[in-house]
């Protein structure tokens, strides 16, 4: 036995700080940081396939392999005319029904199986981390803002928390978006979260629709207003004839708002199905005294 593997990593880190007393009443402080990393597998000892799209060499370490979803079947006629069997079918439409996911036939053999799997995502470790913010003080007022974000991360949603009705016992979680699904009443609607729903893991449609694919892969990039503070500093006149040297009143919020394409849960959470304690927001009003 031996260690077989070679990975190439390239990246950089950058930061900046700017501090300026612009005039006696105005002070500005700005800062930011950026970290990027790109890794590539040079050798990993895994099987080398004749279909180049299946190979892990040349991809990043956490590259996700799966199927390319090309939408949902809208009719039985479309299934038959497309002429592609999927996951154990002996003829088109044997198991696949309208509302089920159709996958790209990369191998060109008119059948969907592991030979049609390819890299579909980078994985859940971001390629880029960044943050920026600043503090501004004008006379007795202060404003502090801190943003943080990440990009180049994705997740393939899975598990009973995201796949409804896969357990014959009724176990699992239903999200509030359960109505955002394909329906026979509007078969042409492709802009839905869920494909045709079926009951229990024994149903062939669940085997087809819950494959790891671009249908379930979601971009977890986000930008978060991590902290926001407004302060009013005591005027110097307040320190006269008193035992305090200064202080401030302030209002502060943390995890105030998050911008992301992904809406079901906080994209920073380490979960593929949302079954994780959420990040919390906190708001504080207070006063500081300098003695």
PDB file of C-alpha atoms in Angstrom:
ATOM      1  CA  UNK A   1       0.000   0.000   0.000  1.00  0.00           C
ATOM      2  CA  UNK A   2       1.174   3.542  -0.575  1.00  0.00           C
ATOM      3  CA  UNK A   3       0.073   7.095  -0.952  1.00  0.00           C
ATOM      4  CA  UNK A   4      -0.895   7.745  -4.546  1.00  0.00           C
ATOM      5  CA  UNK A   5      -1.938  11.258  -5.278  1.00  0.00           C
ATOM      6  CA  UNK A   6      -0.795  14.651  -6.411  1.00  0.00           C
ATOM      7  CA  UNK A   7      -2.738  17.892  -6.132  1.00  0.00           C
ATOM      8  CA  UNK A   8      -1.761  21.305  -7.426  1.00  0.00           C
ATOM      9  CA  UNK A   9      -2.906  24.319  -5.403  1.00  0.00           C
ATOM     10  CA  UNK A  10      -2.762  27.916  -6.547  1.00  0.00           C
ATOM     11  CA  UNK A  11      -4.191  30.915  -4.795  1.00  0.00           C
ATOM     12  CA  UNK A  12      -3.615  34.269  -3.210  1.00  0.00           C
ATOM     13  CA  UNK A  13      -4.607  36.438  -0.275  1.00  0.00           C
ATOM     14  CA  UNK A  14      -5.028  40.198  -0.356  1.00  0.00           C
ATOM     15  CA  UNK A  15      -6.097  42.806   2.148  1.00  0.00           C
ATOM     16  CA  UNK A  16      -6.272  46.558   2.402  1.00  0.00           C
ATOM     17  CA  UNK A  17      -6.681  49.173   5.101  1.00  0.00           C
ATOM     18  CA  UNK A  18      -7.361  52.858   4.735  1.00  0.00           C
ATOM     19  CA  UNK A  19      -7.490  55.280   7.649  1.00  0.00           C
ATOM     20  CA  UNK A  20      -7.925  59.006   7.177  1.00  0.00           C
ATOM     21  CA  UNK A  21      -8.769  61.984   9.346  1.00  0.00           C
ATOM     22  CA  UNK A  22     -10.376  63.969   6.541  1.00  0.00           C
ATOM     23  CA  UNK A  23     -11.118  67.010   8.665  1.00  0.00           C
ATOM     24  CA  UNK A  24     -11.580  67.742  12.383  1.00  0.00           C
ATOM     25  CA  UNK A  25     -15.157  66.427  12.227  1.00  0.00           C
ATOM     26  CA  UNK A  26     -14.800  63.450   9.891  1.00  0.00           C
ATOM     27  CA  UNK A  27     -12.753  60.249  10.307  1.00  0.00           C
ATOM     28  CA  UNK A  28     -12.930  57.292   7.897  1.00  0.00           C
ATOM     29  CA  UNK A  29     -11.531  53.776   8.255  1.00  0.00           C
ATOM     30  CA  UNK A  30     -11.999  51.184   5.482  1.00  0.00           C
ATOM     31  CA  UNK A  31     -10.761  47.600   5.272  1.00  0.00           C
ATOM     32  CA  UNK A  32     -11.204  44.497   3.168  1.00  0.00           C
ATOM     33  CA  UNK A  33      -9.790  41.065   2.457  1.00  0.00           C
ATOM     34  CA  UNK A  34      -9.939  38.483  -0.316  1.00  0.00           C
ATOM     35  CA  UNK A  35      -8.773  34.853  -0.378  1.00  0.00           C
ATOM     36  CA  UNK A  36      -8.914  32.636  -3.459  1.00  0.00           C
ATOM     37  CA  UNK A  37      -7.739  29.083  -4.021  1.00  0.00           C
ATOM     38  CA  UNK A  38      -7.829  26.800  -7.046  1.00  0.00           C
ATOM     39  CA  UNK A  39      -6.857  23.151  -6.663  1.00  0.00           C
ATOM     40  CA  UNK A  40      -6.445  20.540  -9.368  1.00  0.00           C
ATOM     41  CA  UNK A  41      -5.962  16.787  -9.172  1.00  0.00           C
ATOM     42  CA  UNK A  42      -2.802  15.756 -11.031  1.00  0.00           C
ATOM     43  CA  UNK A  43      -2.933  12.088 -10.048  1.00  0.00           C
ATOM     44  CA  UNK A  44      -5.216  10.139  -7.708  1.00  0.00           C
ATOM     45  CA  UNK A  45      -4.846   6.503  -8.677  1.00  0.00           C
ATOM     46  CA  UNK A  46      -8.514   6.168  -9.661  1.00  0.00           C
ATOM     47  CA  UNK A  47      -9.806   4.394 -12.741  1.00  0.00           C
ATOM     48  CA  UNK A  48      -9.131   6.254 -15.974  1.00  0.00           C
ATOM     49  CA  UNK A  49     -12.189   6.009 -18.215  1.00  0.00           C
ATOM     50  CA  UNK A  50     -12.166   6.220 -21.981  1.00  0.00           C
ATOM     51  CA  UNK A  51     -14.985   8.762 -21.629  1.00  0.00           C
ATOM     52  CA  UNK A  52     -12.943  11.827 -20.669  1.00  0.00           C
ATOM     53  CA  UNK A  53     -15.871  13.537 -18.929  1.00  0.00           C
ATOM     54  CA  UNK A  54     -15.882  10.840 -16.219  1.00  0.00           C
ATOM     55  CA  UNK A  55     -12.285  11.315 -15.068  1.00  0.00           C
ATOM     56  CA  UNK A  56     -11.342  13.095 -11.861  1.00  0.00           C
ATOM     57  CA  UNK A  57      -7.820  14.040 -12.959  1.00  0.00           C
ATOM     58  CA  UNK A  58      -7.827  17.686 -13.920  1.00  0.00           C
ATOM     59  CA  UNK A  59     -10.768  18.487 -11.651  1.00  0.00           C
ATOM     60  CA  UNK A  60     -10.700  19.985  -8.180  1.00  0.00           C
ATOM     61  CA  UNK A  61     -10.421  17.605  -5.225  1.00  0.00           C
ATOM     62  CA  UNK A  62     -14.042  17.954  -4.071  1.00  0.00           C
ATOM     63  CA  UNK A  63     -15.490  17.943  -7.589  1.00  0.00           C
ATOM     64  CA  UNK A  64     -19.006  16.546  -7.603  1.00  0.00           C
ATOM     65  CA  UNK A  65     -19.930  14.038 -10.271  1.00  0.00           C
ATOM     66  CA  UNK A  66     -23.511  13.520 -11.324  1.00  0.00           C
ATOM     67  CA  UNK A  67     -25.971  13.813 -14.163  1.00  0.00           C
ATOM     68  CA  UNK A  68     -26.879  16.861 -16.232  1.00  0.00           C
ATOM     69  CA  UNK A  69     -30.611  17.463 -15.921  1.00  0.00           C
ATOM     70  CA  UNK A  70     -32.220  18.765 -19.101  1.00  0.00           C
ATOM     71  CA  UNK A  71     -35.595  19.577 -17.627  1.00  0.00           C
ATOM     72  CA  UNK A  72     -38.743  17.546 -17.054  1.00  0.00           C
ATOM     73  CA  UNK A  73     -40.670  15.341 -19.439  1.00  0.00           C
ATOM     74  CA  UNK A  74     -43.963  17.033 -20.252  1.00  0.00           C
ATOM     75  CA  UNK A  75     -45.774  14.160 -21.986  1.00  0.00           C
ATOM     76  CA  UNK A  76     -45.601  10.451 -22.749  1.00  0.00           C
ATOM     77  CA  UNK A  77     -45.166  11.350 -26.400  1.00  0.00           C
ATOM     78  CA  UNK A  78     -41.994  13.297 -25.574  1.00  0.00           C
ATOM     79  CA  UNK A  79     -40.588  10.292 -23.686  1.00  0.00           C
ATOM     80  CA  UNK A  80     -41.215   7.972 -26.631  1.00  0.00           C
ATOM     81  CA  UNK A  81     -39.954  10.416 -29.278  1.00  0.00           C
ATOM     82  CA  UNK A  82     -36.778  11.140 -27.325  1.00  0.00           C
ATOM     83  CA  UNK A  83     -36.086   7.421 -27.329  1.00  0.00           C
ATOM     84  CA  UNK A  84     -33.779   7.278 -24.304  1.00  0.00           C
ATOM     85  CA  UNK A  85     -34.098   4.730 -21.522  1.00  0.00           C
ATOM     86  CA  UNK A  86     -33.175   5.691 -17.981  1.00  0.00           C
ATOM     87  CA  UNK A  87     -31.881   3.627 -15.034  1.00  0.00           C
ATOM     88  CA  UNK A  88     -33.009   0.080 -15.707  1.00  0.00           C
ATOM     89  CA  UNK A  89     -35.659   0.666 -18.325  1.00  0.00           C
ATOM     90  CA  UNK A  90     -35.737  -1.723 -21.280  1.00  0.00           C
ATOM     91  CA  UNK A  91     -37.823   0.685 -23.389  1.00  0.00           C
ATOM     92  CA  UNK A  92     -38.563   4.427 -23.112  1.00  0.00           C
ATOM     93  CA  UNK A  93     -41.485   5.095 -20.794  1.00  0.00           C
ATOM     94  CA  UNK A  94     -41.359   1.727 -19.054  1.00  0.00           C
ATOM     95  CA  UNK A  95     -40.744   3.445 -15.723  1.00  0.00           C
ATOM     96  CA  UNK A  96     -40.326   7.123 -16.624  1.00  0.00           C
ATOM     97  CA  UNK A  97     -43.448   9.289 -16.580  1.00  0.00           C
ATOM     98  CA  UNK A  98     -44.311  12.900 -17.441  1.00  0.00           C
ATOM     99  CA  UNK A  99     -42.927  15.175 -14.756  1.00  0.00           C
ATOM    100  CA  UNK A 100     -39.798  13.076 -14.266  1.00  0.00           C
ATOM    101  CA  UNK A 101     -36.307  14.477 -14.830  1.00  0.00           C
ATOM    102  CA  UNK A 102     -34.678  13.802 -18.184  1.00  0.00           C
ATOM    103  CA  UNK A 103     -30.894  13.530 -18.236  1.00  0.00           C
ATOM    104  CA  UNK A 104     -28.282  14.315 -20.854  1.00  0.00           C
ATOM    105  CA  UNK A 105     -27.013  11.280 -22.768  1.00  0.00           C
ATOM    106  CA  UNK A 106     -23.303  12.090 -22.803  1.00  0.00           C
ATOM    107  CA  UNK A 107     -22.254   8.663 -24.074  1.00  0.00           C
ATOM    108  CA  UNK A 108     -24.719   8.749 -26.953  1.00  0.00           C
ATOM    109  CA  UNK A 109     -25.889   5.162 -26.383  1.00  0.00           C
ATOM    110  CA  UNK A 110     -29.545   6.145 -25.822  1.00  0.00           C
ATOM    111  CA  UNK A 111     -29.413   4.931 -22.230  1.00  0.00           C
ATOM    112  CA  UNK A 112     -28.768   6.857 -19.009  1.00  0.00           C
ATOM    113  CA  UNK A 113     -26.377   5.180 -16.578  1.00  0.00           C
ATOM    114  CA  UNK A 114     -23.067   5.881 -14.815  1.00  0.00           C
ATOM    115  CA  UNK A 115     -21.347   6.420 -18.187  1.00  0.00           C
ATOM    116  CA  UNK A 116     -23.282   9.704 -18.408  1.00  0.00           C
ATOM    117  CA  UNK A 117     -21.977  11.092 -15.131  1.00  0.00           C
ATOM    118  CA  UNK A 118     -19.648  14.075 -15.298  1.00  0.00           C
ATOM    119  CA  UNK A 119     -18.409  16.898 -13.140  1.00  0.00           C
ATOM    120  CA  UNK A 120     -21.361  19.089 -12.227  1.00  0.00           C
ATOM    121  CA  UNK A 121     -20.020  21.092  -9.290  1.00  0.00           C
ATOM    122  CA  UNK A 122     -17.024  22.191  -7.238  1.00  0.00           C
ATOM    123  CA  UNK A 123     -18.312  21.036  -3.860  1.00  0.00           C
ATOM    124  CA  UNK A 124     -19.158  22.824  -0.644  1.00  0.00           C
ATOM    125  CA  UNK A 125     -15.739  24.418   0.057  1.00  0.00           C
ATOM    126  CA  UNK A 126     -15.756  27.923  -1.462  1.00  0.00           C
ATOM    127  CA  UNK A 127     -13.223  28.979  -4.038  1.00  0.00           C
ATOM    128  CA  UNK A 128     -13.381  32.554  -2.761  1.00  0.00           C
ATOM    129  CA  UNK A 129     -13.811  34.158   0.649  1.00  0.00           C
ATOM    130  CA  UNK A 130     -14.065  37.898   1.038  1.00  0.00           C
ATOM    131  CA  UNK A 131     -15.027  40.612   3.460  1.00  0.00           C
ATOM    132  CA  UNK A 132     -15.140  44.375   3.550  1.00  0.00           C
ATOM    133  CA  UNK A 133     -16.381  47.123   5.775  1.00  0.00           C
ATOM    134  CA  UNK A 134     -15.588  50.353   7.457  1.00  0.00           C
ATOM    135  CA  UNK A 135     -16.147  52.835  10.228  1.00  0.00           C
ATOM    136  CA  UNK A 136     -17.152  56.433   9.729  1.00  0.00           C
ATOM    137  CA  UNK A 137     -17.307  59.006  12.493  1.00  0.00           C
ATOM    138  CA  UNK A 138     -18.778  62.423  11.911  1.00  0.00           C
ATOM    139  CA  UNK A 139     -18.774  64.711  14.917  1.00  0.00           C
ATOM    140  CA  UNK A 140     -20.544  62.681  17.624  1.00  0.00           C
ATOM    141  CA  UNK A 141     -22.042  60.060  15.326  1.00  0.00           C
ATOM    142  CA  UNK A 142     -20.449  56.791  14.286  1.00  0.00           C
ATOM    143  CA  UNK A 143     -21.392  54.138  11.744  1.00  0.00           C
ATOM    144  CA  UNK A 144     -19.742  50.715  11.471  1.00  0.00           C
ATOM    145  CA  UNK A 145     -20.506  48.147   8.761  1.00  0.00           C
ATOM    146  CA  UNK A 146     -19.001  44.706   8.099  1.00  0.00           C
ATOM    147  CA  UNK A 147     -19.869  42.472   5.139  1.00  0.00           C
ATOM    148  CA  UNK A 148     -18.665  38.931   4.522  1.00  0.00           C
ATOM    149  CA  UNK A 149     -19.227  36.581   1.631  1.00  0.00           C
ATOM    150  CA  UNK A 150     -18.156  33.523  -0.279  1.00  0.00           C
ATOM    151  CA  UNK A 151     -18.366  32.326  -3.875  1.00  0.00           C
ATOM    152  CA  UNK A 152     -17.602  29.167  -5.814  1.00  0.00           C
ATOM    153  CA  UNK A 153     -19.417  26.723  -3.525  1.00  0.00           C
ATOM    154  CA  UNK A 154     -22.377  24.487  -4.295  1.00  0.00           C
ATOM    155  CA  UNK A 155     -24.341  21.684  -2.693  1.00  0.00           C
ATOM    156  CA  UNK A 156     -26.323  18.769  -4.059  1.00  0.00           C
ATOM    157  CA  UNK A 157     -29.480  18.688  -1.938  1.00  0.00           C
ATOM    158  CA  UNK A 158     -30.367  15.220  -0.697  1.00  0.00           C
ATOM    159  CA  UNK A 159     -31.738  13.155   2.159  1.00  0.00           C
ATOM    160  CA  UNK A 160     -35.159  12.775   3.775  1.00  0.00           C
ATOM    161  CA  UNK A 161     -35.081  16.429   4.713  1.00  0.00           C
ATOM    162  CA  UNK A 162     -35.314  17.456   1.068  1.00  0.00           C
ATOM    163  CA  UNK A 163     -36.776  14.394  -0.724  1.00  0.00           C
ATOM    164  CA  UNK A 164     -40.461  14.194   0.269  1.00  0.00           C
ATOM    165  CA  UNK A 165     -42.363  10.920   0.625  1.00  0.00           C
ATOM    166  CA  UNK A 166     -39.360   8.646   0.105  1.00  0.00           C
ATOM    167  CA  UNK A 167     -40.203   6.690   3.252  1.00  0.00           C
ATOM    168  CA  UNK A 168     -43.223   4.391   3.239  1.00  0.00           C
ATOM    169  CA  UNK A 169     -43.638   5.214   6.929  1.00  0.00           C
ATOM    170  CA  UNK A 170     -44.169   8.879   6.073  1.00  0.00           C
ATOM    171  CA  UNK A 171     -40.889  10.027   7.595  1.00  0.00           C
ATOM    172  CA  UNK A 172     -39.068  13.082   6.373  1.00  0.00           C
ATOM    173  CA  UNK A 173     -39.476  16.812   6.294  1.00  0.00           C
ATOM    174  CA  UNK A 174     -41.767  18.873   4.099  1.00  0.00           C
ATOM    175  CA  UNK A 175     -40.633  22.391   3.347  1.00  0.00           C
ATOM    176  CA  UNK A 176     -43.031  25.269   2.852  1.00  0.00           C
ATOM    177  CA  UNK A 177     -42.270  25.194  -0.877  1.00  0.00           C
ATOM    178  CA  UNK A 178     -43.894  21.779  -1.357  1.00  0.00           C
ATOM    179  CA  UNK A 179     -46.455  23.329  -3.733  1.00  0.00           C
ATOM    180  CA  UNK A 180     -43.614  24.454  -6.008  1.00  0.00           C
ATOM    181  CA  UNK A 181     -43.741  21.209  -7.973  1.00  0.00           C
ATOM    182  CA  UNK A 182     -44.587  19.741 -11.329  1.00  0.00           C
ATOM    183  CA  UNK A 183     -48.295  19.103 -11.805  1.00  0.00           C
ATOM    184  CA  UNK A 184     -50.262  17.203 -14.430  1.00  0.00           C
ATOM    185  CA  UNK A 185     -52.556  20.229 -14.511  1.00  0.00           C
ATOM    186  CA  UNK A 186     -49.704  22.322 -15.964  1.00  0.00           C
ATOM    187  CA  UNK A 187     -47.318  19.777 -17.501  1.00  0.00           C
ATOM    188  CA  UNK A 188     -45.320  22.314 -19.533  1.00  0.00           C
ATOM    189  CA  UNK A 189     -44.205  24.256 -16.443  1.00  0.00           C
ATOM    190  CA  UNK A 190     -40.471  23.601 -16.008  1.00  0.00           C
ATOM    191  CA  UNK A 191     -39.860  26.393 -13.494  1.00  0.00           C
ATOM    192  CA  UNK A 192     -40.517  24.319 -10.383  1.00  0.00           C
ATOM    193  CA  UNK A 193     -38.432  23.110  -7.456  1.00  0.00           C
ATOM    194  CA  UNK A 194     -39.754  19.536  -7.285  1.00  0.00           C
ATOM    195  CA  UNK A 195     -40.260  17.131 -10.201  1.00  0.00           C
ATOM    196  CA  UNK A 196     -43.268  14.820 -10.140  1.00  0.00           C
ATOM    197  CA  UNK A 197     -43.705  13.542  -6.609  1.00  0.00           C
ATOM    198  CA  UNK A 198     -44.119   9.848  -5.858  1.00  0.00           C
ATOM    199  CA  UNK A 199     -44.569   7.795  -2.724  1.00  0.00           C
ATOM    200  CA  UNK A 200     -41.854   5.638  -1.057  1.00  0.00           C
ATOM    201  CA  UNK A 201     -38.321   4.702  -1.998  1.00  0.00           C
ATOM    202  CA  UNK A 202     -39.634   1.671  -3.890  1.00  0.00           C
ATOM    203  CA  UNK A 203     -41.200   3.863  -6.558  1.00  0.00           C
ATOM    204  CA  UNK A 204     -39.074   3.931  -9.716  1.00  0.00           C
ATOM    205  CA  UNK A 205     -39.754   7.633 -10.165  1.00  0.00           C
ATOM    206  CA  UNK A 206     -38.013   8.435  -6.902  1.00  0.00           C
ATOM    207  CA  UNK A 207     -35.043   6.359  -8.052  1.00  0.00           C
ATOM    208  CA  UNK A 208     -34.957   8.414 -11.250  1.00  0.00           C
ATOM    209  CA  UNK A 209     -35.666  11.854  -9.845  1.00  0.00           C
ATOM    210  CA  UNK A 210     -33.427  11.745  -6.800  1.00  0.00           C
ATOM    211  CA  UNK A 211     -30.183  10.982  -8.586  1.00  0.00           C
ATOM    212  CA  UNK A 212     -27.316  13.386  -7.932  1.00  0.00           C
ATOM    213  CA  UNK A 213     -27.782  15.866 -10.737  1.00  0.00           C
ATOM    214  CA  UNK A 214     -27.759  19.514 -11.660  1.00  0.00           C
ATOM    215  CA  UNK A 215     -31.475  19.590 -10.836  1.00  0.00           C
ATOM    216  CA  UNK A 216     -30.676  19.349  -7.117  1.00  0.00           C
ATOM    217  CA  UNK A 217     -27.397  21.262  -7.199  1.00  0.00           C
ATOM    218  CA  UNK A 218     -27.668  24.761  -5.767  1.00  0.00           C
ATOM    219  CA  UNK A 219     -25.269  27.696  -5.736  1.00  0.00           C
ATOM    220  CA  UNK A 220     -24.392  28.549  -2.122  1.00  0.00           C
ATOM    221  CA  UNK A 221     -22.660  31.855  -2.812  1.00  0.00           C
ATOM    222  CA  UNK A 222     -23.782  34.643  -0.505  1.00  0.00           C
ATOM    223  CA  UNK A 223     -23.081  38.144   0.744  1.00  0.00           C
ATOM    224  CA  UNK A 224     -23.961  38.830   4.373  1.00  0.00           C
ATOM    225  CA  UNK A 225     -24.310  42.041   6.324  1.00  0.00           C
ATOM    226  CA  UNK A 226     -22.449  40.536   9.247  1.00  0.00           C
ATOM    227  CA  UNK A 227     -22.514  43.512  11.585  1.00  0.00           C
ATOM    228  CA  UNK A 228     -24.037  46.951  11.653  1.00  0.00           C
ATOM    229  CA  UNK A 229     -23.495  49.514  14.416  1.00  0.00           C
ATOM    230  CA  UNK A 230     -24.755  53.047  14.937  1.00  0.00           C
ATOM    231  CA  UNK A 231     -23.196  55.014  17.795  1.00  0.00           C
ATOM    232  CA  UNK A 232     -23.653  58.404  19.415  1.00  0.00           C
ATOM    233  CA  UNK A 233     -20.563  59.483  21.353  1.00  0.00           C
ATOM    234  CA  UNK A 234     -20.961  61.622  24.423  1.00  0.00           C
ATOM    235  CA  UNK A 235     -20.070  65.268  23.787  1.00  0.00           C
ATOM    236  CA  UNK A 236     -16.931  66.391  25.603  1.00  0.00           C
ATOM    237  CA  UNK A 237     -19.034  68.827  27.560  1.00  0.00           C
ATOM    238  CA  UNK A 238     -20.716  65.887  29.298  1.00  0.00           C
ATOM    239  CA  UNK A 239     -17.419  64.926  30.878  1.00  0.00           C
ATOM    240  CA  UNK A 240     -17.100  68.252  32.624  1.00  0.00           C
ATOM    241  CA  UNK A 241     -18.192  68.273  36.232  1.00  0.00           C
ATOM    242  CA  UNK A 242     -18.733  64.486  36.131  1.00  0.00           C
ATOM    243  CA  UNK A 243     -16.835  61.324  36.952  1.00  0.00           C
ATOM    244  CA  UNK A 244     -16.874  59.965  33.380  1.00  0.00           C
ATOM    245  CA  UNK A 245     -14.370  60.682  30.624  1.00  0.00           C
ATOM    246  CA  UNK A 246     -16.624  59.691  27.745  1.00  0.00           C
ATOM    247  CA  UNK A 247     -18.814  56.957  26.319  1.00  0.00           C
ATOM    248  CA  UNK A 248     -21.474  56.249  23.752  1.00  0.00           C
ATOM    249  CA  UNK A 249     -24.995  55.040  23.128  1.00  0.00           C
ATOM    250  CA  UNK A 250     -25.179  52.364  20.428  1.00  0.00           C
ATOM    251  CA  UNK A 251     -27.461  50.044  18.510  1.00  0.00           C
ATOM    252  CA  UNK A 252     -25.878  46.951  16.963  1.00  0.00           C
ATOM    253  CA  UNK A 253     -27.073  44.086  14.801  1.00  0.00           C
ATOM    254  CA  UNK A 254     -25.272  40.883  13.821  1.00  0.00           C
ATOM    255  CA  UNK A 255     -26.200  38.570  10.932  1.00  0.00           C
ATOM    256  CA  UNK A 256     -28.541  41.322   9.829  1.00  0.00           C
ATOM    257  CA  UNK A 257     -29.279  40.255   6.253  1.00  0.00           C
ATOM    258  CA  UNK A 258     -28.048  37.742   3.685  1.00  0.00           C
ATOM    259  CA  UNK A 259     -28.206  38.042  -0.107  1.00  0.00           C
ATOM    260  CA  UNK A 260     -28.172  34.667  -1.870  1.00  0.00           C
ATOM    261  CA  UNK A 261     -29.856  32.839  -4.726  1.00  0.00           C
ATOM    262  CA  UNK A 262     -30.505  30.004  -2.288  1.00  0.00           C
ATOM    263  CA  UNK A 263     -33.481  30.698  -0.018  1.00  0.00           C
ATOM    264  CA  UNK A 264     -34.411  27.505   1.851  1.00  0.00           C
ATOM    265  CA  UNK A 265     -31.870  27.926   4.656  1.00  0.00           C
ATOM    266  CA  UNK A 266     -28.710  29.854   5.479  1.00  0.00           C
ATOM    267  CA  UNK A 267     -26.252  28.958   2.690  1.00  0.00           C
ATOM    268  CA  UNK A 268     -23.334  28.980   5.150  1.00  0.00           C
ATOM    269  CA  UNK A 269     -24.770  26.061   7.146  1.00  0.00           C
ATOM    270  CA  UNK A 270     -22.962  22.763   6.667  1.00  0.00           C
ATOM    271  CA  UNK A 271     -26.000  20.797   5.555  1.00  0.00           C
ATOM    272  CA  UNK A 272     -27.431  19.349   2.340  1.00  0.00           C
ATOM    273  CA  UNK A 273     -30.978  19.080   3.644  1.00  0.00           C
ATOM    274  CA  UNK A 274     -31.468  21.922   6.121  1.00  0.00           C
ATOM    275  CA  UNK A 275     -31.622  19.716   9.208  1.00  0.00           C
ATOM    276  CA  UNK A 276     -29.200  21.872  11.147  1.00  0.00           C
ATOM    277  CA  UNK A 277     -29.558  24.559  13.806  1.00  0.00           C
ATOM    278  CA  UNK A 278     -29.852  27.866  11.941  1.00  0.00           C
ATOM    279  CA  UNK A 279     -27.610  30.876  12.253  1.00  0.00           C
ATOM    280  CA  UNK A 280     -29.234  33.480  14.452  1.00  0.00           C
ATOM    281  CA  UNK A 281     -29.527  37.230  14.211  1.00  0.00           C
ATOM    282  CA  UNK A 282     -28.971  39.392  17.278  1.00  0.00           C
ATOM    283  CA  UNK A 283     -29.802  43.015  17.983  1.00  0.00           C
ATOM    284  CA  UNK A 284     -28.442  45.022  20.904  1.00  0.00           C
ATOM    285  CA  UNK A 285     -29.042  48.460  22.343  1.00  0.00           C
ATOM    286  CA  UNK A 286     -26.555  49.608  24.946  1.00  0.00           C
ATOM    287  CA  UNK A 287     -24.373  52.248  26.480  1.00  0.00           C
ATOM    288  CA  UNK A 288     -20.636  52.340  27.226  1.00  0.00           C
ATOM    289  CA  UNK A 289     -18.955  54.531  29.813  1.00  0.00           C
ATOM    290  CA  UNK A 290     -15.262  55.499  29.960  1.00  0.00           C
ATOM    291  CA  UNK A 291     -14.164  56.312  33.495  1.00  0.00           C
TER     292      UNK A 291
END
